[in-house]
GROMACS .gro file of C-alpha atoms in nm:
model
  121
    1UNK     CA    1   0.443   1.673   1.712
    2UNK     CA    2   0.447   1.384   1.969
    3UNK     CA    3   0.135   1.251   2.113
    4UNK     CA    4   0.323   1.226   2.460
    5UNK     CA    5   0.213   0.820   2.468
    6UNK     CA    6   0.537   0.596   2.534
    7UNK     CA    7   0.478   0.221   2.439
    8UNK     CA    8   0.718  -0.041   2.464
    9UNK     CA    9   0.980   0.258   2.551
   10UNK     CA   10   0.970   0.456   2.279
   11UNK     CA   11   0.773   0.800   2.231
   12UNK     CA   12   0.487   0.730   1.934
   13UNK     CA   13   0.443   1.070   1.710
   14UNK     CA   14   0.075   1.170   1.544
   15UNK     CA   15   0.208   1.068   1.226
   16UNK     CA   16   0.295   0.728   1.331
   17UNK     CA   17  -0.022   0.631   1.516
   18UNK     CA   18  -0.173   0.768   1.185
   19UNK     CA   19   0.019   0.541   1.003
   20UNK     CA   20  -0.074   0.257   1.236
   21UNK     CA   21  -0.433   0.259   1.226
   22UNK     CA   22  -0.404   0.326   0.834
   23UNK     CA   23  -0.215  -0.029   0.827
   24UNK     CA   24  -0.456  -0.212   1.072
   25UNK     CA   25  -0.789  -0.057   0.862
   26UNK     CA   26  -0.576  -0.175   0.529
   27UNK     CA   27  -0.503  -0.549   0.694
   28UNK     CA   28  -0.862  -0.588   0.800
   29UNK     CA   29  -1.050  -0.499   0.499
   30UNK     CA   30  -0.766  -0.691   0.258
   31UNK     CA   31  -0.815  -0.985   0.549
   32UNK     CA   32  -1.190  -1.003   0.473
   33UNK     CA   33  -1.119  -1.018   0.089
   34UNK     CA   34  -0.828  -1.250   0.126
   35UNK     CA   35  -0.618  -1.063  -0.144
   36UNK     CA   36  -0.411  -0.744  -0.138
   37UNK     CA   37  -0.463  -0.608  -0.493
   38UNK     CA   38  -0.175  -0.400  -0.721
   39UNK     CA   39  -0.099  -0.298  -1.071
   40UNK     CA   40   0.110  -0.414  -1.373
   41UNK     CA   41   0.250  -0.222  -1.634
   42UNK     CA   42   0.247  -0.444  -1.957
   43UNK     CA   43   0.626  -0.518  -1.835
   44UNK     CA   44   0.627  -0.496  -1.478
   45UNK     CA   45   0.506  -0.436  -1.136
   46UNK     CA   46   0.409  -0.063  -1.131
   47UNK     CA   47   0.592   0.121  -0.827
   48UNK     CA   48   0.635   0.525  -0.809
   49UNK     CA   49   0.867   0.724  -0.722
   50UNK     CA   50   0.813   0.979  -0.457
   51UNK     CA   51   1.090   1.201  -0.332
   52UNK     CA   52   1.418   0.989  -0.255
   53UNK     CA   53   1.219   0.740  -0.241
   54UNK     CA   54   0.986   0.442  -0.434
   55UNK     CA   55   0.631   0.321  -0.319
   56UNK     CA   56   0.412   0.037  -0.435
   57UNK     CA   57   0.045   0.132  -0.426
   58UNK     CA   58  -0.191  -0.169  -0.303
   59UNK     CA   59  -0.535  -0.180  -0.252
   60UNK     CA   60  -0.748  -0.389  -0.028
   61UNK     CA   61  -1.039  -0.496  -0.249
   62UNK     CA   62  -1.057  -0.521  -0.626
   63UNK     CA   63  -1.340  -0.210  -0.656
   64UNK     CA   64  -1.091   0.007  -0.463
   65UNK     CA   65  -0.825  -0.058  -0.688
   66UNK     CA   66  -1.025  -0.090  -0.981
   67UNK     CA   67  -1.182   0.283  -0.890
   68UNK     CA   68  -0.814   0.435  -0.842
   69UNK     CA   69  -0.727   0.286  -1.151
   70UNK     CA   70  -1.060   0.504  -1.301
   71UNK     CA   71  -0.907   0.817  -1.156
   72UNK     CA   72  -0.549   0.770  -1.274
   73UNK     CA   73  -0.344   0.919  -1.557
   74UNK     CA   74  -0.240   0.609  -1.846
   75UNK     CA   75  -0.525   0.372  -1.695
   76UNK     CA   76  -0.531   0.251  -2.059
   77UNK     CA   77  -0.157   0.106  -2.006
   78UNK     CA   78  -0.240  -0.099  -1.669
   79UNK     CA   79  -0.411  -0.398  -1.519
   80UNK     CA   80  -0.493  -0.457  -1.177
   81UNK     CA   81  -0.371  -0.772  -1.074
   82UNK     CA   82  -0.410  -0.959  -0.672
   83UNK     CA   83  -0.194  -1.211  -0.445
   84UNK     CA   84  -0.333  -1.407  -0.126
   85UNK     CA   85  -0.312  -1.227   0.171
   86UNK     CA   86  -0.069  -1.493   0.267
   87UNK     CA   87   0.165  -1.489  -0.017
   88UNK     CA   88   0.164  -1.121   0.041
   89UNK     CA   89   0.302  -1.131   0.423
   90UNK     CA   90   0.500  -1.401   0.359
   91UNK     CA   91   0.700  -1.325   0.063
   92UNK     CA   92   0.609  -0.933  -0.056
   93UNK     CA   93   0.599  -0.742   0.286
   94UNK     CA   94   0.946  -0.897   0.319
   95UNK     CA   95   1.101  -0.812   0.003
   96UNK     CA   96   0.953  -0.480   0.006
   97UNK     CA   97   1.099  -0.399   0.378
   98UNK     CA   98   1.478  -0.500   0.221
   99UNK     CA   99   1.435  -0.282  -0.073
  100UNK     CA  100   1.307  -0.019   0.131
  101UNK     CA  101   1.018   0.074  -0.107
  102UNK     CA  102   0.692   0.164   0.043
  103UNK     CA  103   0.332   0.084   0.031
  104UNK     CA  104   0.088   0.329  -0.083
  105UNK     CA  105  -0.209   0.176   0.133
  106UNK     CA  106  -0.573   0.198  -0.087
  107UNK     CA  107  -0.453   0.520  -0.236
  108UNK     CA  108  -0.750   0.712  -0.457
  109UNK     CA  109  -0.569   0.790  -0.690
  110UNK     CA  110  -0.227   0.733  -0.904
  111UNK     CA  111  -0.209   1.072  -1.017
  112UNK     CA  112   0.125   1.288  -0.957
  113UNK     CA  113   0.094   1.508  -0.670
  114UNK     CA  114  -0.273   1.357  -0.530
  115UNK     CA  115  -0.143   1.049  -0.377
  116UNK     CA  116  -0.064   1.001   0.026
  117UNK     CA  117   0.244   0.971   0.123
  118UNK     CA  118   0.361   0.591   0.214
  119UNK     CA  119   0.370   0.427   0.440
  120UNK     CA  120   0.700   0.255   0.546
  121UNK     CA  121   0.739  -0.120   0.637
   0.00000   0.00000   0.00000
């Protein structure tokens, strides 16, 4: 379905003005706590795969994260770890974006099947 709205030449659909304002409300509340928050495994950075594809899940604040971790299957087996907001654009949006991998944007929840789709860089 296309919202009909051209900007900057293109035609915008639902889904990606969805996905727009779900980045903007994701950069302004990790903006106000200067950190984008994720989650290690005890030997790396935990990503998930979802259909062809991978996503990392971030959170904006440290009780979002902290409350996903709290609903999620193997919480036991994780930590939730942060970077500055500025490391994060300036070094992880990047990387992500070149290994085309996601970002699960202050996801509820970890568990198989509950999580939103993500969104892509």
């Amino acid at each position: 379905m296309t919202s009909g709205t051209r900007r900057g030449g293109r035609r915008r659909t639902v889904s990606t003005l969805i996905e727009a304002a779900t980045w903007e409300d994701f950069a302004r509340r990790a903006r106000r706590d200067a950190r984008v928050w994720f989650m290690l495994t005890p030997d790396r950075l935990l990503t998930l795969t979802r259909g062809e594809g991978q996503a990392l899940p971030v959170w904006s604040s440290r009780d979002s994260a902290e409350q996903a971790l709290a609903l999620s299957d193997g919480a036991d087996r994780l930590d939730v770890c942060c970077v500055t907001v500025q490391e994060w654009n300036r070094r992880w949006l990047p990387s992500l974006r070149e290994k085309v991998i996601g970002v699960g944007a202050d996801w509820p929840t970890l568990r198989a099947g509950e999580a939103r789709a993500p969104l892509p860089i």
